[in-house]
């Protein structure tokens, strides 16, 4: 660890640093965060090294009158149960300078010095340091000292100690044979706002024993059946392609029929002017026209002719046919 100057002219170690073993039961008790040295009350206490007083006052967690010196190299030394203190906060001290007197304030049952070495925020065993014997250099005079015991005319104020003491007093200045086991929790010196009542404990429902988890088999994969009832989708037939009729390139050529040959009508032999004929007589059929000689003029009508010409009708015009 290093070398320091002994805080007392005569070192009489009593309770060591660490867990305190009960002499009766042998069980571990409180943790002792320092080294105790027996000394009569009023014995001069020296600074173990040069430094700055970082805190002085009443240590409500068992230390009583307490001094903390910061050596500005990561080490803080503390002096506890003091009868009175000769230095003030922020004061520079030299190594071997008288800073207090031995006492039995705080959680103490007898005059002794509780000495701590806090390195980089952690307590160390003070006996791991080499404690050089103090060499008194100053001429001791009447050194004014102050006690910070509550209820006296001690200066007000709550020092900020190097290591806060937790509610379980884990860092309290206790654990030595000459120290009370549990210091009474002191009242805070400053008025703090009233603490709110802690919230009611959360009453959790009792844990109901759960049945063993049922092994749930994974469901079979769903059988994807093809839909049966659904009608087939309407067959959307594509519209028939439009009948692309070949374009009529050109209208068929008009059938140019050759003009019918002119009907060469035989020259009509103009019949003689038809003489208006009398209504046919039923009795007498008209003779077939074929038998009429073309040249022969039509027979005279049967219409009774005027009597003048009647003898002509009866006149035979044809020769009598020969007998077969
Ligand atoms: Zn102690």
GROMACS .gro file of N, CA and C in nm, residues 162-309:
model
  444
  162UNK      N    1  -1.683   1.066   0.329
  162UNK     CA    2  -1.623   1.008   0.209
  162UNK      C    3  -1.707   0.893   0.154
  163UNK      N    4  -1.751   0.807   0.242
  163UNK     CA    5  -1.829   0.693   0.196
  163UNK      C    6  -1.962   0.696   0.270
  164UNK      N    7  -2.070   0.713   0.197
  164UNK     CA    8  -2.199   0.718   0.266
  164UNK      C    9  -2.228   0.586   0.335
  165UNK      N   10  -2.297   0.599   0.446
  165UNK     CA   11  -2.335   0.480   0.521
  165UNK      C   12  -2.474   0.438   0.477
  166UNK      N   13  -2.483   0.315   0.439
  166UNK     CA   14  -2.613   0.265   0.394
  166UNK      C   15  -2.705   0.240   0.512
  167UNK      N   16  -2.832   0.216   0.479
  167UNK     CA   17  -2.929   0.196   0.586
  167UNK      C   18  -2.899   0.072   0.669
  168UNK      N   19  -2.828  -0.023   0.614
  168UNK     CA   20  -2.796  -0.143   0.691
  168UNK      C   21  -2.670  -0.123   0.776
  169UNK      N   22  -2.620   0.005   0.784
  169UNK     CA   23  -2.501   0.038   0.864
  169UNK      C   24  -2.380  -0.043   0.822
  170UNK      N   25  -2.377  -0.083   0.697
  170UNK     CA   26  -2.266  -0.167   0.654
  170UNK      C   27  -2.133  -0.093   0.660
  171UNK      N   28  -2.141   0.039   0.648
  171UNK     CA   29  -2.017   0.116   0.657
  171UNK      C   30  -2.011   0.197   0.786
  172UNK      N   31  -2.088   0.154   0.885
  172UNK     CA   32  -2.085   0.227   1.012
  172UNK      C   33  -1.952   0.200   1.084
  173UNK      N   34  -1.919   0.294   1.171
  173UNK     CA   35  -1.794   0.279   1.247
  173UNK      C   36  -1.826   0.193   1.368
  174UNK      N   37  -1.833   0.065   1.342
  174UNK     CA   38  -1.861  -0.030   1.448
  174UNK      C   39  -1.780  -0.157   1.421
  175UNK      N   40  -1.800  -0.255   1.503
  175UNK     CA   41  -1.736  -0.384   1.479
  175UNK      C   42  -1.615  -0.410   1.567
  176UNK      N   43  -1.563  -0.304   1.631
  176UNK     CA   44  -1.450  -0.328   1.718
  176UNK      C   45  -1.495  -0.373   1.856
  177UNK      N   46  -1.402  -0.429   1.930
  177UNK     CA   47  -1.437  -0.475   2.064
  177UNK      C   48  -1.480  -0.360   2.153
  178UNK      N   49  -1.428  -0.245   2.130
  178UNK     CA   50  -1.462  -0.129   2.211
  178UNK      C   51  -1.572  -0.045   2.146
  179UNK      N   52  -1.639  -0.105   2.052
  179UNK     CA   53  -1.744  -0.030   1.981
  179UNK      C   54  -1.876  -0.102   1.994
  180UNK      N   55  -1.980  -0.024   2.002
  180UNK     CA   56  -2.112  -0.081   2.011
  180UNK      C   57  -2.146  -0.153   1.881
  181UNK      N   58  -2.226  -0.254   1.897
  181UNK     CA   59  -2.255  -0.338   1.780
  181UNK      C   60  -2.336  -0.261   1.679
  182UNK      N   61  -2.447  -0.205   1.726
  182UNK     CA   62  -2.535  -0.135   1.631
  182UNK      C   63  -2.557   0.005   1.683
  183UNK      N   64  -2.509   0.101   1.612
  183UNK     CA   65  -2.536   0.237   1.656
  183UNK      C   66  -2.680   0.272   1.629
  184UNK      N   67  -2.742   0.344   1.718
  184UNK     CA   68  -2.879   0.385   1.693
  184UNK      C   69  -2.884   0.479   1.574
  185UNK      N   70  -2.977   0.460   1.487
  185UNK     CA   71  -2.986   0.551   1.372
  185UNK      C   72  -3.014   0.691   1.419
  186UNK      N   73  -2.927   0.781   1.392
  186UNK     CA   74  -2.947   0.917   1.441
  186UNK      C   75  -3.051   0.991   1.359
  187UNK      N   76  -3.101   1.096   1.420
  187UNK     CA   77  -3.194   1.182   1.348
  187UNK      C   78  -3.114   1.266   1.250
  188UNK      N   79  -3.169   1.286   1.136
  188UNK     CA   80  -3.095   1.370   1.040
  188UNK      C   81  -3.084   1.511   1.094
  189UNK      N   82  -2.965   1.568   1.088
  189UNK     CA   83  -2.945   1.702   1.144
  189UNK      C   84  -3.020   1.809   1.067
  190UNK      N   85  -3.047   1.785   0.941
  190UNK     CA   86  -3.117   1.887   0.863
  190UNK      C   87  -3.261   1.841   0.844
  191UNK      N   88  -3.344   1.939   0.829
  191UNK     CA   89  -3.486   1.908   0.812
  191UNK      C   90  -3.509   1.857   0.671
  192UNK      N   91  -3.552   1.735   0.662
  192UNK     CA   92  -3.582   1.678   0.532
  192UNK      C   93  -3.732   1.679   0.511
  193UNK      N   94  -3.773   1.687   0.391
  193UNK     CA   95  -3.918   1.681   0.366
  193UNK      C   96  -3.972   1.548   0.415
  194UNK      N   97  -4.093   1.553   0.464
  194UNK     CA   98  -4.149   1.427   0.515
  194UNK      C   99  -4.153   1.324   0.404
  195UNK      N  100  -4.111   1.212   0.446
  195UNK     CA  101  -4.109   1.105   0.346
  195UNK      C  102  -4.250   1.053   0.324
  196UNK      N  103  -4.274   1.026   0.206
  196UNK     CA  104  -4.404   0.969   0.173
  196UNK      C  105  -4.412   0.826   0.223
  197UNK      N  106  -4.529   0.790   0.259
  197UNK     CA  107  -4.548   0.654   0.304
  197UNK      C  108  -4.515   0.560   0.190
  198UNK      N  109  -4.444   0.455   0.223
  198UNK     CA  110  -4.412   0.363   0.113
  198UNK      C  111  -4.540   0.304   0.057
  199UNK      N  112  -4.539   0.275  -0.067
  199UNK     CA  113  -4.660   0.218  -0.126
  199UNK      C  114  -4.690   0.082  -0.064
  200UNK      N  115  -4.814   0.050  -0.055
  200UNK     CA  116  -4.846  -0.081   0.003
  200UNK      C  117  -4.782  -0.191  -0.080
  201UNK      N  118  -4.746  -0.294  -0.009
  201UNK     CA  119  -4.682  -0.402  -0.086
  201UNK      C  120  -4.780  -0.457  -0.188
  202UNK      N  121  -4.727  -0.487  -0.296
  202UNK     CA  122  -4.810  -0.542  -0.403
  202UNK      C  123  -4.845  -0.685  -0.366
  203UNK      N  124  -4.972  -0.702  -0.338
  203UNK     CA  125  -5.016  -0.837  -0.303
  203UNK      C  126  -5.039  -0.913  -0.432
  204UNK      N  127  -4.951  -1.002  -0.452
  204UNK     CA  128  -4.966  -1.080  -0.573
  204UNK      C  129  -5.056  -1.200  -0.546
  205UNK      N  130  -5.134  -1.237  -0.639
  205UNK     CA  131  -5.222  -1.352  -0.615
  205UNK      C  132  -5.138  -1.476  -0.593
  206UNK      N  133  -5.187  -1.561  -0.506
  206UNK     CA  134  -5.107  -1.682  -0.482
  206UNK      C  135  -5.091  -1.761  -0.610
  207UNK      N  136  -4.978  -1.818  -0.614
  207UNK     CA  137  -4.949  -1.893  -0.735
  207UNK      C  138  -5.024  -2.025  -0.728
  208UNK      N  139  -5.119  -2.037  -0.812
  208UNK     CA  140  -5.195  -2.161  -0.817
  208UNK      C  141  -5.114  -2.263  -0.894
  209UNK      N  142  -5.094  -2.378  -0.831
  209UNK     CA  143  -5.016  -2.477  -0.906
  209UNK      C  144  -5.085  -2.509  -1.037
  210UNK      N  145  -5.011  -2.503  -1.133
  210UNK     CA  146  -5.067  -2.525  -1.266
  210UNK      C  147  -5.056  -2.674  -1.299
  211UNK      N  148  -5.155  -2.725  -1.365
  211UNK     CA  149  -5.142  -2.864  -1.411
  211UNK      C  150  -5.030  -2.873  -1.512
  212UNK      N  151  -4.981  -2.995  -1.524
  212UNK     CA  152  -4.872  -3.006  -1.623
  212UNK      C  153  -4.922  -2.961  -1.758
  213UNK      N  154  -4.839  -2.903  -1.826
  213UNK     CA  155  -4.885  -2.853  -1.956
  213UNK      C  156  -4.928  -2.967  -2.046
  214UNK      N  157  -5.041  -2.948  -2.102
  214UNK     CA  158  -5.090  -3.050  -2.194
  214UNK      C  159  -5.014  -3.037  -2.324
  215UNK      N  160  -4.963  -3.152  -2.359
  215UNK     CA  161  -4.886  -3.150  -2.483
  215UNK      C  162  -4.985  -3.137  -2.597
  216UNK      N  163  -4.987  -3.026  -2.646
  216UNK     CA  164  -5.080  -3.002  -2.756
  216UNK      C  165  -5.009  -3.038  -2.884
  217UNK      N  166  -5.064  -3.142  -2.943
  217UNK     CA  167  -5.003  -3.178  -3.070
  217UNK      C  168  -5.040  -3.075  -3.173
  218UNK      N  169  -4.950  -3.054  -3.252
  218UNK     CA  170  -4.984  -2.954  -3.353
  218UNK      C  171  -5.094  -3.005  -3.443
  219UNK      N  172  -5.186  -2.925  -3.471
  219UNK     CA  173  -5.296  -2.972  -3.556
  219UNK      C  174  -5.243  -3.012  -3.692
  220UNK      N  175  -5.309  -3.115  -3.749
  220UNK     CA  176  -5.261  -3.155  -3.882
  220UNK      C  177  -5.279  -3.039  -3.977
  221UNK      N  178  -5.200  -3.047  -4.073
  221UNK     CA  179  -5.215  -2.937  -4.169
  221UNK      C  180  -5.351  -2.944  -4.234
  222UNK      N  181  -5.410  -2.837  -4.252
  222UNK     CA  182  -5.545  -2.838  -4.310
  222UNK      C  183  -5.543  -2.900  -4.449
  223UNK      N  184  -5.640  -2.993  -4.463
  223UNK     CA  185  -5.647  -3.059  -4.593
  223UNK      C  186  -5.715  -2.963  -4.689
  224UNK      N  187  -5.643  -2.932  -4.780
  224UNK     CA  188  -5.697  -2.838  -4.877
  224UNK      C  189  -5.772  -2.920  -4.982
  225UNK      N  190  -5.900  -2.925  -4.962
  225UNK     CA  191  -5.977  -2.999  -5.060
  225UNK      C  192  -6.016  -2.906  -5.172
  226UNK      N  193  -6.019  -2.966  -5.286
  226UNK     CA  194  -6.059  -2.878  -5.397
  226UNK      C  195  -6.205  -2.844  -5.381
  227UNK      N  196  -6.242  -2.733  -5.403
  227UNK     CA  197  -6.384  -2.697  -5.390
  227UNK      C  198  -6.468  -2.777  -5.487
  228UNK      N  199  -6.574  -2.831  -5.425
  228UNK     CA  200  -6.657  -2.920  -5.506
  228UNK      C  201  -6.781  -2.848  -5.555
  229UNK      N  202  -6.841  -2.780  -5.465
  229UNK     CA  203  -6.973  -2.728  -5.499
  229UNK      C  204  -6.964  -2.601  -5.581
  230UNK      N  205  -6.852  -2.548  -5.575
  230UNK     CA  206  -6.849  -2.421  -5.645
  230UNK      C  207  -6.865  -2.445  -5.795
  231UNK      N  208  -6.953  -2.379  -5.855
  231UNK     CA  209  -6.972  -2.400  -6.000
  231UNK      C  210  -6.847  -2.358  -6.073
  232UNK      N  211  -6.831  -2.425  -6.179
  232UNK     CA  212  -6.711  -2.384  -6.254
  232UNK      C  213  -6.727  -2.241  -6.299
  233UNK      N  214  -6.625  -2.186  -6.310
  233UNK     CA  215  -6.636  -2.047  -6.353
  233UNK      C  216  -6.693  -2.040  -6.493
  234UNK      N  217  -6.770  -1.944  -6.517
  234UNK     CA  218  -6.830  -1.935  -6.651
  234UNK      C  219  -6.721  -1.928  -6.756
  235UNK      N  220  -6.745  -2.014  -6.848
  235UNK     CA  221  -6.645  -2.017  -6.953
  235UNK      C  222  -6.665  -1.893  -7.039
  236UNK      N  223  -6.574  -1.818  -7.023
  236UNK     CA  224  -6.583  -1.696  -7.102
  236UNK      C  225  -6.519  -1.726  -7.235
  237UNK      N  226  -6.604  -1.755  -7.322
  237UNK     CA  227  -6.546  -1.784  -7.452
  237UNK      C  228  -6.514  -1.654  -7.520
  238UNK      N  229  -6.409  -1.661  -7.577
  238UNK     CA  230  -6.377  -1.537  -7.647
  238UNK      C  231  -6.473  -1.517  -7.763
  239UNK      N  232  -6.504  -1.402  -7.783
  239UNK     CA  233  -6.597  -1.379  -7.895
  239UNK      C  234  -6.536  -1.429  -8.024
  240UNK      N  235  -6.620  -1.487  -8.103
  240UNK     CA  236  -6.564  -1.537  -8.229
  240UNK      C  237  -6.501  -1.423  -8.306
  241UNK      N  238  -6.398  -1.463  -8.361
  241UNK     CA  239  -6.334  -1.354  -8.436
  241UNK      C  240  -6.425  -1.305  -8.546
  242UNK      N  241  -6.423  -1.187  -8.564
  242UNK     CA  242  -6.513  -1.137  -8.670
  242UNK      C  243  -6.477  -1.200  -8.804
  243UNK      N  244  -6.582  -1.238  -8.864
  243UNK     CA  245  -6.561  -1.303  -8.994
  243UNK      C  246  -6.511  -1.198  -9.091
  244UNK      N  247  -6.391  -1.224  -9.110
  244UNK     CA  248  -6.332  -1.127  -9.201
  244UNK      C  249  -6.363  -1.174  -9.343
  245UNK      N  250  -6.456  -1.116  -9.389
  245UNK     CA  251  -6.490  -1.156  -9.525
  245UNK      C  252  -6.389  -1.092  -9.618
  246UNK      N  253  -6.356  -1.174  -9.704
  246UNK     CA  254  -6.260  -1.113  -9.797
  246UNK      C  255  -6.321  -0.991  -9.859
  247UNK      N  256  -6.252  -0.900  -9.856
  247UNK     CA  257  -6.312  -0.777  -9.910
  247UNK      C  258  -6.348  -0.795 -10.057
  248UNK      N  259  -6.458  -0.745 -10.071
  248UNK     CA  260  -6.503  -0.754 -10.211
  248UNK      C  261  -6.419  -0.656 -10.291
  249UNK      N  262  -6.335  -0.719 -10.353
  249UNK     CA  263  -6.239  -0.633 -10.421
  249UNK      C  264  -6.309  -0.547 -10.525
  250UNK      N  265  -6.394  -0.613 -10.580
  250UNK     CA  266  -6.464  -0.534 -10.683
  250UNK      C  267  -6.595  -0.603 -10.711
  251UNK      N  268  -6.689  -0.532 -10.727
  251UNK     CA  269  -6.817  -0.598 -10.758
  251UNK      C  270  -6.800  -0.684 -10.883
  252UNK      N  271  -6.868  -0.793 -10.872
  252UNK     CA  272  -6.855  -0.877 -10.993
  252UNK      C  273  -6.892  -0.798 -11.116
  253UNK      N  274  -6.819  -0.830 -11.208
  253UNK     CA  275  -6.851  -0.753 -11.330
  253UNK      C  276  -6.992  -0.785 -11.376
  254UNK      N  277  -7.056  -0.688 -11.407
  254UNK     CA  278  -7.193  -0.716 -11.453
  254UNK      C  279  -7.192  -0.811 -11.572
  255UNK      N  280  -7.275  -0.906 -11.544
  255UNK     CA  281  -7.281  -1.004 -11.652
  255UNK      C  282  -7.337  -0.934 -11.777
  256UNK      N  283  -7.244  -0.918 -11.855
  256UNK     CA  284  -7.288  -0.851 -11.977
  256UNK      C  285  -7.344  -0.957 -12.070
  257UNK      N  286  -7.465  -0.967 -12.058
  257UNK     CA  287  -7.525  -1.066 -12.147
  257UNK      C  288  -7.534  -1.008 -12.288
  258UNK      N  289  -7.495  -1.092 -12.362
  258UNK     CA  290  -7.506  -1.037 -12.498
  258UNK      C  291  -7.651  -1.010 -12.530
  259UNK      N  292  -7.666  -0.910 -12.581
  259UNK     CA  293  -7.808  -0.878 -12.610
  259UNK      C  294  -7.868  -0.990 -12.694
  260UNK      N  295  -7.979  -1.020 -12.651
  260UNK     CA  296  -8.042  -1.130 -12.728
  260UNK      C  297  -8.050  -1.090 -12.878
  261UNK      N  298  -8.024  -1.194 -12.944
  261UNK     CA  299  -8.030  -1.159 -13.088
  261UNK      C  300  -8.169  -1.110 -13.124
  262UNK      N  301  -8.163  -1.023 -13.199
  262UNK     CA  302  -8.298  -0.970 -13.235
  262UNK      C  303  -8.384  -1.081 -13.294
  263UNK      N  304  -8.494  -1.082 -13.232
  263UNK     CA  305  -8.587  -1.188 -13.275
  263UNK      C  306  -8.633  -1.153 -13.417
  264UNK      N  307  -8.579  -1.242 -13.487
  264UNK     CA  308  -8.619  -1.219 -13.626
  264UNK      C  309  -8.757  -1.279 -13.644
  265UNK      N  310  -8.840  -1.196 -13.633
  265UNK     CA  311  -8.976  -1.247 -13.647
  265UNK      C  312  -9.008  -1.263 -13.795
  266UNK      N  313  -9.059  -1.373 -13.806
  266UNK     CA  314  -9.097  -1.388 -13.949
  266UNK      C  315  -9.194  -1.278 -13.988
  267UNK      N  316  -9.179  -1.246 -14.096
  267UNK     CA  317  -9.272  -1.138 -14.140
  267UNK      C  318  -9.415  -1.179 -14.123
  268UNK      N  319  -9.466  -1.099 -14.049
  268UNK     CA  320  -9.607  -1.130 -14.019
  268UNK      C  321  -9.691  -1.097 -14.141
  269UNK      N  322  -9.747  -1.204 -14.166
  269UNK     CA  323  -9.838  -1.181 -14.278
  269UNK      C  324  -9.963  -1.119 -14.222
  270UNK      N  325  -9.966  -1.007 -14.250
  270UNK     CA  326 -10.079  -0.938 -14.191
  270UNK      C  327 -10.208  -1.002 -14.239
  271UNK      N  328 -10.270  -1.047 -14.135
  271UNK     CA  329 -10.400  -1.104 -14.176
  271UNK      C  330 -10.491  -0.994 -14.228
  272UNK      N  331 -10.575  -1.043 -14.294
  272UNK     CA  332 -10.673  -0.944 -14.343
  272UNK      C  333 -10.746  -0.882 -14.229
  273UNK      N  334 -10.776  -0.775 -14.245
  273UNK     CA  335 -10.852  -0.712 -14.137
  273UNK      C  336 -10.968  -0.797 -14.096
  274UNK      N  337 -10.960  -0.806 -13.961
  274UNK     CA  338 -11.063  -0.895 -13.902
  274UNK      C  339 -11.197  -0.823 -13.909
  275UNK      N  340 -11.269  -0.897 -13.964
  275UNK     CA  341 -11.405  -0.844 -13.968
  275UNK      C  342 -11.472  -0.884 -13.840
  276UNK      N  343 -11.529  -0.798 -13.781
  276UNK     CA  344 -11.603  -0.838 -13.659
  276UNK      C  345 -11.696  -0.952 -13.689
  277UNK      N  346 -11.668  -1.046 -13.597
  277UNK     CA  347 -11.742  -1.171 -13.617
  277UNK      C  348 -11.858  -1.178 -13.520
  278UNK      N  349 -11.954  -1.246 -13.564
  278UNK     CA  350 -12.071  -1.266 -13.478
  278UNK      C  351 -12.038  -1.368 -13.372
  279UNK      N  352 -12.110  -1.373 -13.267
  279UNK     CA  353 -12.089  -1.475 -13.164
  279UNK      C  354 -12.098  -1.611 -13.227
  280UNK      N  355 -12.008  -1.698 -13.171
  280UNK     CA  356 -12.007  -1.834 -13.231
  280UNK      C  357 -12.138  -1.905 -13.211
  281UNK      N  358 -12.166  -1.974 -13.311
  281UNK     CA  359 -12.288  -2.054 -13.305
  281UNK      C  360 -12.253  -2.188 -13.248
  282UNK      N  361 -12.332  -2.225 -13.156
  282UNK     CA  362 -12.301  -2.349 -13.085
  282UNK      C  363 -12.312  -2.468 -13.174
  283UNK      N  364 -12.395  -2.461 -13.257
  283UNK     CA  365 -12.426  -2.579 -13.336
  283UNK      C  366 -12.309  -2.612 -13.427
  284UNK      N  367 -12.250  -2.517 -13.474
  284UNK     CA  368 -12.152  -2.545 -13.576
  284UNK      C  369 -12.013  -2.522 -13.516
  285UNK      N  370 -11.938  -2.629 -13.498
  285UNK     CA  371 -11.801  -2.608 -13.451
  285UNK      C  372 -11.719  -2.549 -13.561
  286UNK      N  373 -11.636  -2.472 -13.510
  286UNK     CA  374 -11.551  -2.412 -13.613
  286UNK      C  375 -11.456  -2.515 -13.668
  287UNK      N  376 -11.434  -2.511 -13.782
  287UNK     CA  377 -11.343  -2.607 -13.841
  287UNK      C  378 -11.201  -2.582 -13.792
  288UNK      N  379 -11.126  -2.690 -13.775
  288UNK     CA  380 -10.987  -2.670 -13.733
  288UNK      C  381 -10.917  -2.581 -13.831
  289UNK      N  382 -10.836  -2.499 -13.764
  289UNK     CA  383 -10.773  -2.403 -13.856
  289UNK      C  384 -10.671  -2.465 -13.946
  290UNK      N  385 -10.616  -2.585 -13.899
  290UNK     CA  386 -10.511  -2.642 -13.981
  290UNK      C  387 -10.564  -2.693 -14.110
  291UNK      N  388 -10.685  -2.725 -14.105
  291UNK     CA  389 -10.739  -2.783 -14.225
  291UNK      C  390 -10.775  -2.677 -14.324
  292UNK      N  391 -10.748  -2.563 -14.272
  292UNK     CA  392 -10.784  -2.460 -14.366
  292UNK      C  393 -10.662  -2.432 -14.452
  293UNK      N  394 -10.678  -2.440 -14.563
  293UNK     CA  395 -10.566  -2.408 -14.652
  293UNK      C  396 -10.525  -2.265 -14.630
  294UNK      N  397 -10.392  -2.255 -14.615
  294UNK     CA  398 -10.347  -2.119 -14.586
  294UNK      C  399 -10.387  -2.019 -14.689
  295UNK      N  400 -10.396  -2.074 -14.797
  295UNK     CA  401 -10.421  -1.974 -14.899
  295UNK      C  402 -10.566  -1.944 -14.912
  296UNK      N  403 -10.635  -2.051 -14.870
  296UNK     CA  404 -10.777  -2.033 -14.884
  296UNK      C  405 -10.822  -1.925 -14.789
  297UNK      N  406 -10.886  -1.840 -14.837
  297UNK     CA  407 -10.944  -1.741 -14.746
  297UNK      C  408 -11.034  -1.807 -14.650
  298UNK      N  409 -11.033  -1.749 -14.538
  298UNK     CA  410 -11.121  -1.808 -14.433
  298UNK      C  411 -11.259  -1.826 -14.486
  299UNK      N  412 -11.307  -1.935 -14.430
  299UNK     CA  413 -11.445  -1.959 -14.477
  299UNK      C  414 -11.532  -1.844 -14.434
  300UNK      N  415 -11.613  -1.833 -14.505
  300UNK     CA  416 -11.708  -1.726 -14.470
  300UNK      C  417 -11.776  -1.759 -14.343
  301UNK      N  418 -11.786  -1.658 -14.269
  301UNK     CA  419 -11.857  -1.681 -14.141
  301UNK      C  420 -11.992  -1.738 -14.166
  302UNK      N  421 -12.026  -1.809 -14.056
  302UNK     CA  422 -12.155  -1.874 -14.062
  302UNK      C  423 -12.265  -1.779 -14.033
  303UNK      N  424 -12.214  -1.670 -14.002
  303UNK     CA  425 -12.321  -1.575 -13.974
  303UNK      C  426 -12.401  -1.562 -14.099
  304UNK      N  427 -12.519  -1.570 -14.074
  304UNK     CA  428 -12.606  -1.559 -14.193
  304UNK      C  429 -12.574  -1.433 -14.272
  305UNK      N  430 -12.539  -1.468 -14.372
  305UNK     CA  431 -12.507  -1.363 -14.463
  305UNK      C  432 -12.631  -1.308 -14.524
  306UNK      N  433 -12.599  -1.202 -14.559
  306UNK     CA  434 -12.720  -1.152 -14.632
  306UNK      C  435 -12.756  -1.251 -14.739
  307UNK      N  436 -12.877  -1.259 -14.759
  307UNK     CA  437 -12.928  -1.364 -14.849
  307UNK      C  438 -12.865  -1.355 -14.987
  308UNK      N  439 -12.808  -1.244 -15.013
  308UNK     CA  440 -12.753  -1.235 -15.146
  308UNK      C  441 -12.636  -1.322 -15.169
  309UNK      N  442 -12.563  -1.338 -15.064
  309UNK     CA  443 -12.442  -1.417 -15.080
  309UNK      C  444 -12.457  -1.558 -15.030
   0.00000   0.00000   0.00000
